[in-house]
mmCIF file of C-alpha atoms and ligand atoms in Angstrom:
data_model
loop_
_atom_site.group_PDB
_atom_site.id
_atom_site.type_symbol
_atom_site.label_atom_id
_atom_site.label_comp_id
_atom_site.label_asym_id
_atom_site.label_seq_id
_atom_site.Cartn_x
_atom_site.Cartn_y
_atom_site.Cartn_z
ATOM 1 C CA UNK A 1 0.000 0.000 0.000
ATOM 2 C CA UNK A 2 1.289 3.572 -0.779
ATOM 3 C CA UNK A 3 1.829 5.668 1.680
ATOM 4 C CA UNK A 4 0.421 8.501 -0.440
ATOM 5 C CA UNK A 5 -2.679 8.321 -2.611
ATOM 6 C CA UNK A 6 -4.404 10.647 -4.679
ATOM 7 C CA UNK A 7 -7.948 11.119 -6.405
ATOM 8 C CA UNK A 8 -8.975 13.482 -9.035
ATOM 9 C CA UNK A 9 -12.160 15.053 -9.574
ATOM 10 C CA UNK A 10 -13.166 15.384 -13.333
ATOM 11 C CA UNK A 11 -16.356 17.707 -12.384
ATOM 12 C CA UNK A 12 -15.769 18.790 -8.477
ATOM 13 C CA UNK A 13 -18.391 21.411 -8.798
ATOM 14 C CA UNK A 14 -22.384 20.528 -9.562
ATOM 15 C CA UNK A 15 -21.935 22.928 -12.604
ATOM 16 C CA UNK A 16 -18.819 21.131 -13.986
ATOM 17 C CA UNK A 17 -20.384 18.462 -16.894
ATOM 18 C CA UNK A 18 -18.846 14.595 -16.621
ATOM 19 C CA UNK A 19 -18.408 12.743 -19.944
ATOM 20 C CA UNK A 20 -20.961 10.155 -20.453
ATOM 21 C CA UNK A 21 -19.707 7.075 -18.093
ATOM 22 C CA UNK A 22 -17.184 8.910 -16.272
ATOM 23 C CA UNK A 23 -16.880 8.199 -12.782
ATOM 24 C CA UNK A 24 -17.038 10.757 -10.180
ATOM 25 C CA UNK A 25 -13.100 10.608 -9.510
ATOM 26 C CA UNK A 26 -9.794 8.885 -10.869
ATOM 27 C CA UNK A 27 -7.220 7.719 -8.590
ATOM 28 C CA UNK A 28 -3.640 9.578 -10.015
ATOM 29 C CA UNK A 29 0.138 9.418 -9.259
ATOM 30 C CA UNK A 30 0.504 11.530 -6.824
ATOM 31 C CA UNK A 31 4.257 12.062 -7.534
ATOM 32 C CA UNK A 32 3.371 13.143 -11.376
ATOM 33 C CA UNK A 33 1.912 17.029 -12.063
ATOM 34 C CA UNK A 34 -1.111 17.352 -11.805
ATOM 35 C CA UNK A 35 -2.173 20.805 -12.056
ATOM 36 C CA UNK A 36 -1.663 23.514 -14.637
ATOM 37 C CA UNK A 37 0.624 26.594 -13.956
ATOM 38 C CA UNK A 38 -2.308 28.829 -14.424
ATOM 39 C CA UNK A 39 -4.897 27.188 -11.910
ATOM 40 C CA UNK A 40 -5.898 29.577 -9.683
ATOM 41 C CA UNK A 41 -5.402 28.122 -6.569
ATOM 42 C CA UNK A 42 -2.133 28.172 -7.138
ATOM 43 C CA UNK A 43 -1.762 32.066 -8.914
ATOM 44 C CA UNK A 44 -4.165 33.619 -6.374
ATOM 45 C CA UNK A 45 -5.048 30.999 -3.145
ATOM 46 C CA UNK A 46 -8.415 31.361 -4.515
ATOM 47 C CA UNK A 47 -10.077 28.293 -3.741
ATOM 48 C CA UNK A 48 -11.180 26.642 -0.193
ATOM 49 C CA UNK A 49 -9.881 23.372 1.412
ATOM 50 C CA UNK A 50 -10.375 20.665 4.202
ATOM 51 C CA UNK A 51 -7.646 18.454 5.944
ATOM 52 C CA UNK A 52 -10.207 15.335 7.495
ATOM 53 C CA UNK A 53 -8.048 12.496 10.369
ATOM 54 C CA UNK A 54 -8.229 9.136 8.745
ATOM 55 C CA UNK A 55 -8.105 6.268 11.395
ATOM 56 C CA UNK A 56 -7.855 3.013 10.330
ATOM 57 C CA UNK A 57 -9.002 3.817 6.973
ATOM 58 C CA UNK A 58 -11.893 5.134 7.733
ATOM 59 C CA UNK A 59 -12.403 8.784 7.408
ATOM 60 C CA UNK A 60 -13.768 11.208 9.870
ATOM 61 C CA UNK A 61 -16.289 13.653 10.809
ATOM 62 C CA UNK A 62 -16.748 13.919 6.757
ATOM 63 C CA UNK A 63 -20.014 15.295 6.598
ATOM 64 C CA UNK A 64 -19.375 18.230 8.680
ATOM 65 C CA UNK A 65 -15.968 18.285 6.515
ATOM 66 C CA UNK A 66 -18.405 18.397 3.514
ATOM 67 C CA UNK A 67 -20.691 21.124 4.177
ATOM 68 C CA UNK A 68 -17.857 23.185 5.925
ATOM 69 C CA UNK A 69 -16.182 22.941 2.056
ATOM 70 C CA UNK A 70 -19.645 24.219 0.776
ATOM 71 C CA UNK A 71 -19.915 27.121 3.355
ATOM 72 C CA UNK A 72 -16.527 28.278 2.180
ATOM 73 C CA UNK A 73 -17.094 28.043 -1.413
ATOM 74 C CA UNK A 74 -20.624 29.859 -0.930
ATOM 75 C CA UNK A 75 -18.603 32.657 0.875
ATOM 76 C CA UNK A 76 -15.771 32.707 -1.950
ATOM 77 C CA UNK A 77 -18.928 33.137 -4.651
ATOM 78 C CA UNK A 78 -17.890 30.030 -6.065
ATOM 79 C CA UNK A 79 -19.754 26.586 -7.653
ATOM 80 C CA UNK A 80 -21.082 24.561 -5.339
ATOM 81 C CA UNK A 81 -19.412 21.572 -4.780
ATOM 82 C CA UNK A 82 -20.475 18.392 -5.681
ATOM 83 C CA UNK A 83 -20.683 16.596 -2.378
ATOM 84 C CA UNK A 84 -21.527 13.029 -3.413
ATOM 85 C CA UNK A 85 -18.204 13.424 -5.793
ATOM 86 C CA UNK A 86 -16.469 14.624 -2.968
ATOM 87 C CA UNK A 87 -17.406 11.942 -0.360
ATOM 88 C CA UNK A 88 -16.775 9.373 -2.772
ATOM 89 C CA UNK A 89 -13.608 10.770 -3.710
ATOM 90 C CA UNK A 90 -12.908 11.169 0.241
ATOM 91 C CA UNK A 91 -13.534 7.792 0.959
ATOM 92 C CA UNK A 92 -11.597 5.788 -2.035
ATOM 93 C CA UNK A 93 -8.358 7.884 -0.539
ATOM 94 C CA UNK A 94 -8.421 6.826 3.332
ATOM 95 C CA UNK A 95 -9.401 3.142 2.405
ATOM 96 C CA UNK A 96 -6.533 3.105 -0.374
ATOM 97 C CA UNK A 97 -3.916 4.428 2.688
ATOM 98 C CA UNK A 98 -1.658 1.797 4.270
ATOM 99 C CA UNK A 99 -3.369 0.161 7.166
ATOM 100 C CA UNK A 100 -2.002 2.488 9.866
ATOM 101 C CA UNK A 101 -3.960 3.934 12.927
ATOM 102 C CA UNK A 102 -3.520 7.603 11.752
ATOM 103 C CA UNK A 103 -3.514 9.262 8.103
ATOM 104 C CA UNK A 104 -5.504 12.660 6.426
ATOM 105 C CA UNK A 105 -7.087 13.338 3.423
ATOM 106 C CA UNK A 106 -6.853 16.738 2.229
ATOM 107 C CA UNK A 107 -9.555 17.690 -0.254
ATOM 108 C CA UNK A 108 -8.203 20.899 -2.422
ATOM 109 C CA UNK A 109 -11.165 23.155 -4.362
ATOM 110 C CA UNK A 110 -10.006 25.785 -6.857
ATOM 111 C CA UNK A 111 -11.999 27.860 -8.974
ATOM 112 C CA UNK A 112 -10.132 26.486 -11.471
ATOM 113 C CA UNK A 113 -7.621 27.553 -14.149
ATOM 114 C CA UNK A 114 -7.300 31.232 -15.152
ATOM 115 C CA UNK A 115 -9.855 31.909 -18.578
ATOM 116 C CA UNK A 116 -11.080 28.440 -18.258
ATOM 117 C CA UNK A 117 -14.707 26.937 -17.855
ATOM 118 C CA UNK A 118 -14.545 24.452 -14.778
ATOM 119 C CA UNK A 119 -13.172 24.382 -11.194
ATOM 120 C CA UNK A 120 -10.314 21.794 -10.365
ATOM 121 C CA UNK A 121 -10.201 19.455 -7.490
ATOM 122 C CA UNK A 122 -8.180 16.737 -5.912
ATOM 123 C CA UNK A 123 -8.480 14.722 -2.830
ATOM 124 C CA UNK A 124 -4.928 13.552 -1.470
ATOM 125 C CA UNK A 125 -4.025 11.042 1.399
ATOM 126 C CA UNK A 126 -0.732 10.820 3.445
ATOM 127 C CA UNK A 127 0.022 8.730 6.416
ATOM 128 C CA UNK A 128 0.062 11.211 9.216
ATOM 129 C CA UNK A 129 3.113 12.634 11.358
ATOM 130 C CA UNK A 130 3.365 11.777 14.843
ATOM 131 C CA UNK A 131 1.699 13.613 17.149
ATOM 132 C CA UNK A 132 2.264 11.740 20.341
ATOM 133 C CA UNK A 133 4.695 14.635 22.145
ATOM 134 C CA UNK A 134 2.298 17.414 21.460
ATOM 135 C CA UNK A 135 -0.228 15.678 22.807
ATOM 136 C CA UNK A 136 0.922 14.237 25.967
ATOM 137 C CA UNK A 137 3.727 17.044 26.970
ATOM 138 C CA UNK A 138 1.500 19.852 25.329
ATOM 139 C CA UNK A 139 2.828 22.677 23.445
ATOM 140 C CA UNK A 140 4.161 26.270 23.839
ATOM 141 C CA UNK A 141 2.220 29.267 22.177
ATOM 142 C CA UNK A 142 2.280 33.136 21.737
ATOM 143 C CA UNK A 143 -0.760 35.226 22.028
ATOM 144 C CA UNK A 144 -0.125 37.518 18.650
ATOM 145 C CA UNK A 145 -2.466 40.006 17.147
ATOM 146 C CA UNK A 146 -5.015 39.124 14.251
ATOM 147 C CA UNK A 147 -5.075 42.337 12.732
ATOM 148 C CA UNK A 148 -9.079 42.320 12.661
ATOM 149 C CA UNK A 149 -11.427 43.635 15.071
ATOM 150 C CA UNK A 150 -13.695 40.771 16.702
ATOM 151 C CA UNK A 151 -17.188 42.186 14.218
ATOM 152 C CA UNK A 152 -14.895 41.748 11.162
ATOM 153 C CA UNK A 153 -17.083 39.447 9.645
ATOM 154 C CA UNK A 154 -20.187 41.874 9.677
ATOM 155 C CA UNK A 155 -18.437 44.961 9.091
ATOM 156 C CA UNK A 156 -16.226 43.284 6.352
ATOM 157 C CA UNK A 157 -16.829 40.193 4.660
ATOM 158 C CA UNK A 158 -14.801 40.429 1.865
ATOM 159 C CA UNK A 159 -12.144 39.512 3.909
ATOM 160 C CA UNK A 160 -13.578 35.791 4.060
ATOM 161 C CA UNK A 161 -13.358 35.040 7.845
ATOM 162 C CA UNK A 162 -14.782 32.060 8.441
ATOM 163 C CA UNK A 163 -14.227 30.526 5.155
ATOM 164 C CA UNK A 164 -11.068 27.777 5.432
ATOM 165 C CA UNK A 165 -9.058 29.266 1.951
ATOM 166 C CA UNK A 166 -6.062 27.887 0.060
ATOM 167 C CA UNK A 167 -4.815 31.648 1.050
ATOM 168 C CA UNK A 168 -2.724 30.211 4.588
ATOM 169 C CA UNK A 169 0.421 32.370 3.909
ATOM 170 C CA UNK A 170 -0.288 34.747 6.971
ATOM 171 C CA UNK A 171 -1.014 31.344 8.764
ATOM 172 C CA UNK A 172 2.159 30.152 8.231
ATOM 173 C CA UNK A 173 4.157 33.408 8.621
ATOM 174 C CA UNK A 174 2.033 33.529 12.397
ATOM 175 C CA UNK A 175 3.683 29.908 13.126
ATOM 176 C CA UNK A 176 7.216 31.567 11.917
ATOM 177 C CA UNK A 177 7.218 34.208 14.446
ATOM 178 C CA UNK A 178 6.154 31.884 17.165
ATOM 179 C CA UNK A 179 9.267 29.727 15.954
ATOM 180 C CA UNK A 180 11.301 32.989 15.823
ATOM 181 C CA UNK A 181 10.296 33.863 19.668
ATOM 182 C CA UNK A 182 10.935 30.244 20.747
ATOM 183 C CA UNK A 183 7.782 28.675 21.016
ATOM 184 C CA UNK A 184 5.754 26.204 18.842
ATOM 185 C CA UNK A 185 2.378 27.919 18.099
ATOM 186 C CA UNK A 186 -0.038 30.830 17.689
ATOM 187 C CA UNK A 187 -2.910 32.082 19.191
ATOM 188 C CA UNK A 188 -4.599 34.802 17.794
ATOM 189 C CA UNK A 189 -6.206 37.628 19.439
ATOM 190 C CA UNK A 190 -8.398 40.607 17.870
ATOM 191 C CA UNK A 191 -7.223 43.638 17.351
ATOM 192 C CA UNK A 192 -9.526 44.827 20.338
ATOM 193 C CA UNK A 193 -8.697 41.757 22.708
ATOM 194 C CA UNK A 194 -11.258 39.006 21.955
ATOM 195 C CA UNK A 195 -9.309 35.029 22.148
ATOM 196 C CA UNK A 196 -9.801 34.064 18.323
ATOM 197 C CA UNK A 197 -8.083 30.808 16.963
ATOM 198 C CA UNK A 198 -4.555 28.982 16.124
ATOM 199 C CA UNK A 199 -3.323 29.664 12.787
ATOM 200 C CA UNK A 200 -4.723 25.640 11.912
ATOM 201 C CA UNK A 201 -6.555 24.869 15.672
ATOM 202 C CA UNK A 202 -9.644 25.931 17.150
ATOM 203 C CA UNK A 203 -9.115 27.020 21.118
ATOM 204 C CA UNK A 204 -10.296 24.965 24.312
ATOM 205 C CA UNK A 205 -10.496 26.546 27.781
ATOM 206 C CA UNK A 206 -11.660 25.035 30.962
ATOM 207 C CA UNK A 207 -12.909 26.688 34.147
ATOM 208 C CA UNK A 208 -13.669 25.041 37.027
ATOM 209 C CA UNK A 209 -16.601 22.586 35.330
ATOM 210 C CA UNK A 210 -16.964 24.778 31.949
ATOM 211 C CA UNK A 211 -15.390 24.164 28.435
ATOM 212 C CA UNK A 212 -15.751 27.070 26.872
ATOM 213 C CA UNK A 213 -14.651 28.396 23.081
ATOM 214 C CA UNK A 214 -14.894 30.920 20.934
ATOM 215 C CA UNK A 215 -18.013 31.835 19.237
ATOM 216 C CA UNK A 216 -18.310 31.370 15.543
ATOM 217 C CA UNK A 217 -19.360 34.842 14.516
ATOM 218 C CA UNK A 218 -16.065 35.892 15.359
ATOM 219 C CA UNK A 219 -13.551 35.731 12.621
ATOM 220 C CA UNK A 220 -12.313 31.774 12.861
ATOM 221 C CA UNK A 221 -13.382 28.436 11.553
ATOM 222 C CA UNK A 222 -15.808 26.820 13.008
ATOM 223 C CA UNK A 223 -14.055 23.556 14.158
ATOM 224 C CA UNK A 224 -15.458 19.673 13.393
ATOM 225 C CA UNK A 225 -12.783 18.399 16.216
ATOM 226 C CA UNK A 226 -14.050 21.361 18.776
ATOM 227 C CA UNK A 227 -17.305 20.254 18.138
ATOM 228 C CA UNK A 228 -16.609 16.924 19.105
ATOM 229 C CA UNK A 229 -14.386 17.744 21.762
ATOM 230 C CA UNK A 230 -17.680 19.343 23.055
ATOM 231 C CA UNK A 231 -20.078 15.849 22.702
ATOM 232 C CA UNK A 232 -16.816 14.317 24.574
ATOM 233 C CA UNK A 233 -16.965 17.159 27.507
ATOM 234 C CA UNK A 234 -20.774 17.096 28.159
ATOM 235 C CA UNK A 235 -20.261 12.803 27.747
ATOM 236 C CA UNK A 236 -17.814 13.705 31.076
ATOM 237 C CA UNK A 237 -19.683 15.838 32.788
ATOM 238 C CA UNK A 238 -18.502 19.118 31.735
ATOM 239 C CA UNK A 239 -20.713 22.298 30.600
ATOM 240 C CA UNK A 240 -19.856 23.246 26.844
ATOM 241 C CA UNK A 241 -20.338 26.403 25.851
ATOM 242 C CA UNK A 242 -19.326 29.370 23.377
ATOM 243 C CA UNK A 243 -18.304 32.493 24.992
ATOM 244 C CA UNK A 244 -16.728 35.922 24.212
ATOM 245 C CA UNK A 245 -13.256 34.859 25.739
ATOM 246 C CA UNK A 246 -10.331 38.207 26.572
ATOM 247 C CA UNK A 247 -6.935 37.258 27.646
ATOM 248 C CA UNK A 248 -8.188 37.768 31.417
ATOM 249 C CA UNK A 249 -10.083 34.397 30.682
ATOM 250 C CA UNK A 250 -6.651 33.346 29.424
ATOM 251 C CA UNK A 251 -4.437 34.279 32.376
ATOM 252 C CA UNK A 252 -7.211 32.410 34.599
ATOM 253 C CA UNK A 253 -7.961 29.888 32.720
ATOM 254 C CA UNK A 254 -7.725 25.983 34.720
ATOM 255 C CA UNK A 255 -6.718 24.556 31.239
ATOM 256 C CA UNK A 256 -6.022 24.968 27.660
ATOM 257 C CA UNK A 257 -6.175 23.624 24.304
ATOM 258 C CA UNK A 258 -5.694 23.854 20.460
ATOM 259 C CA UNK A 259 -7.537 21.440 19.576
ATOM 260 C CA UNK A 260 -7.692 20.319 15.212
ATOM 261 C CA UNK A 261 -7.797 17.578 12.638
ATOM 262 C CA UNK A 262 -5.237 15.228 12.908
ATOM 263 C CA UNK A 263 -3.104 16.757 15.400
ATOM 264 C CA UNK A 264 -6.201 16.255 17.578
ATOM 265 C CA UNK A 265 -5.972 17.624 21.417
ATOM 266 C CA UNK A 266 -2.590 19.384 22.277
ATOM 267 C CA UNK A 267 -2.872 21.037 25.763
ATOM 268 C CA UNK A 268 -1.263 24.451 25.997
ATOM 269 C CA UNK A 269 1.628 24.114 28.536
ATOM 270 C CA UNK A 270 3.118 27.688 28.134
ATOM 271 C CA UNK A 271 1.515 31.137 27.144
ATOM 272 C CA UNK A 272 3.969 33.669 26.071
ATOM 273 C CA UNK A 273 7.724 31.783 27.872
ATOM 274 C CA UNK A 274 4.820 31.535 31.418
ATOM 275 C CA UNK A 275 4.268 27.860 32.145
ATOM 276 C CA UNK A 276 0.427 26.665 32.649
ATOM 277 C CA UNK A 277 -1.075 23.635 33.903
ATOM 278 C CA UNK A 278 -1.823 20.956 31.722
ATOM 279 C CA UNK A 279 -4.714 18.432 32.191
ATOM 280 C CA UNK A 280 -3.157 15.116 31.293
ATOM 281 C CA UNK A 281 -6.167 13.013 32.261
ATOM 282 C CA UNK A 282 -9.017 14.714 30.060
ATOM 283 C CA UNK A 283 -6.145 15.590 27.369
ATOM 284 C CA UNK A 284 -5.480 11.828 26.989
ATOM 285 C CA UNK A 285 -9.254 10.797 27.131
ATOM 286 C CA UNK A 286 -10.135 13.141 24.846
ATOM 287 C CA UNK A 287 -7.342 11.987 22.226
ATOM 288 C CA UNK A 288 -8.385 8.788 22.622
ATOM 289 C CA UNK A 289 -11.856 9.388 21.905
ATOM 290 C CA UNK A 290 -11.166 11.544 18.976
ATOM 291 C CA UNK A 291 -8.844 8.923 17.708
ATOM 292 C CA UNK A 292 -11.459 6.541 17.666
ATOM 293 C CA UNK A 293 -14.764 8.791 15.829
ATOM 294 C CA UNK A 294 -15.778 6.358 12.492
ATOM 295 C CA UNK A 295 -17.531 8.210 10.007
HETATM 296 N N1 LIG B 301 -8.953 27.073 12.704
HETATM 297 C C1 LIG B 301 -8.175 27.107 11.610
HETATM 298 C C2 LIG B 301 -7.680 28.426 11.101
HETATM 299 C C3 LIG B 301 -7.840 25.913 10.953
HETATM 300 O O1 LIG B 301 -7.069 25.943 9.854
HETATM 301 C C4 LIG B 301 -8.316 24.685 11.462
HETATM 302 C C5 LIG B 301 -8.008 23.405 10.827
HETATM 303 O O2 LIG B 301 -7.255 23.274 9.947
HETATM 304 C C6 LIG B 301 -9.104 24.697 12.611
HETATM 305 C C7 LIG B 301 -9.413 25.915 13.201
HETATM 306 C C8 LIG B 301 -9.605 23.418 13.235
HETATM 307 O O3 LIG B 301 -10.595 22.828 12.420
HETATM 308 P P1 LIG B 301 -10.867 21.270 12.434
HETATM 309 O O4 LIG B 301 -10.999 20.845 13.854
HETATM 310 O O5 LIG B 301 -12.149 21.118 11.693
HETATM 311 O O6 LIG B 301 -9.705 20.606 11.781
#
């Protein structure tokens, strides 16, 4: 079995036509090219992707995957997707990976090549890194500034928000100053002092008996492995809930977490060089319960 696998979507978008008889996807070399020069995902960023945990060959949380890849391509004005293309597509992938108990499948949605007629997609599997150190000794982050107020999303869309784009070079330039000051990863804060996101991570914070995030309205994704990070909480006991969070709630906060696809649950053992607390028992019985989602 490969340890890399890729499928190609002839017509990702409903708009995009199929030939008579032609399936829904292709499995390709994913060492060959693949995509043209022009395609403008690659000129411009402009296109929206996903990055879904494969465990034991079996993909998961897909369907809110799937309709999180429609919400961004509605916000970007583009087609909508085809969904049944793109399951299918996401599901020949993680059962072509090697058996192994952790892989991805990242499904990549362009509007296509400059001057041309249909959108381009691909759906590509890789066996995954390990993430056993982050998630058992936690990892080290600085609080840096978003640049956007908290209401960015009202008071300017255009900036797409909310939408999970191709365009991640700020993302990764974020994780380069955190290297640059020593510690592993970001967390964002608004420009007026409202807890946003990671640069790839959605942020957990426990108080007392409350796991609280941020709401959705502010300008970050909307997380599939927060979500279920909140069935696992209220499954333990725990209140779930979305709330405005400043860096006061930071400072005295009992626990944190960046919590994302296929990294899964790494507790936050230093904010800006100041140690913190990590919970080892809930951070390893939440891993293990988000290792094991089917479906
Ligand atoms: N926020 C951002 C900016 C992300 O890129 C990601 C995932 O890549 C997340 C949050 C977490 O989302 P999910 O748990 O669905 O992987």
């Amino acid at each position: 079995m490969p340890n890399r696998v890729l499928a190609v979507l002839p017509a990702p978008s409903v708009a995009d036509r199929r030939e008579a008889g032609e399936a829904a996807f292709r499995m390709a070399d994913p060492d060959a090219p693949q995509i043209e020069v022009l395609d403008l995902g690659i000129t411009r960023g402009d296109g929206v992707f996903e990055t879904i945990s494969v465990a034991g060959r079996r993909a998961q949380a897909v369907e809110p995957h799937l309709a999180r890849l429609a919400r961004s391509a509605a916000m970007l004005e583009m087609p909508e997707p085809d969904l049944a293309a793109w399951r299918a597509a996401t599901f020949a992938v993680a059962a072509a990976l090697p058996e192994v108990p952790e892989a991805f499948v990242k499904l990549v949605y362009t509007r296509g090549v400059e001057g041309g007629t249909r959108t381009t997609g691909y759906a590509f599997g890789e066996v995954s890194p390990d993430h056993t150190v982050s998630r058992t000794e936690g990892v080290s982050v600085v609080v840096l500034d978003r640049g956007y107020r908290h209401d960015v999303r009202t008071t300017a869309p255009w900036l797409l928000q909310g939408a999970k784009t191709l365009s991640y070079a700020v993302n990764r330039a974020a994780v380069r100053e955190a290297h640059r000051r020593g510690a592993d990863d970001v967390l964002f804060i608004s420009s007026d002092g409202y807890l946003l996101e990671g640069p790839t991570a959605n942020l957990l914070l426990r108080r007392g008996s409350r796991l609280l995030t941020p709401p959705t309205d502010l300008p970050i994704l909307a997380g599939t492995t927060q979500a279920d990070a909140f069935a696992y909480a209220e499954q333990q006991g725990l209140e779930a809930a979305y709330e405005p969070l400043t860096r006061d709630d930071l400072d005295a906060a009992d626990a944190l977490w960046l919590v994302s696809s296929v990294r899964h649950a790494a507790p936050i053992r230093a904010v800006d060089g100041v140690a913190r607390q990590i919970d080892a028992a809930f951070s390893a019985g939440l891993n293990e319960h988000l290792i094991a989602r089917r479906d």
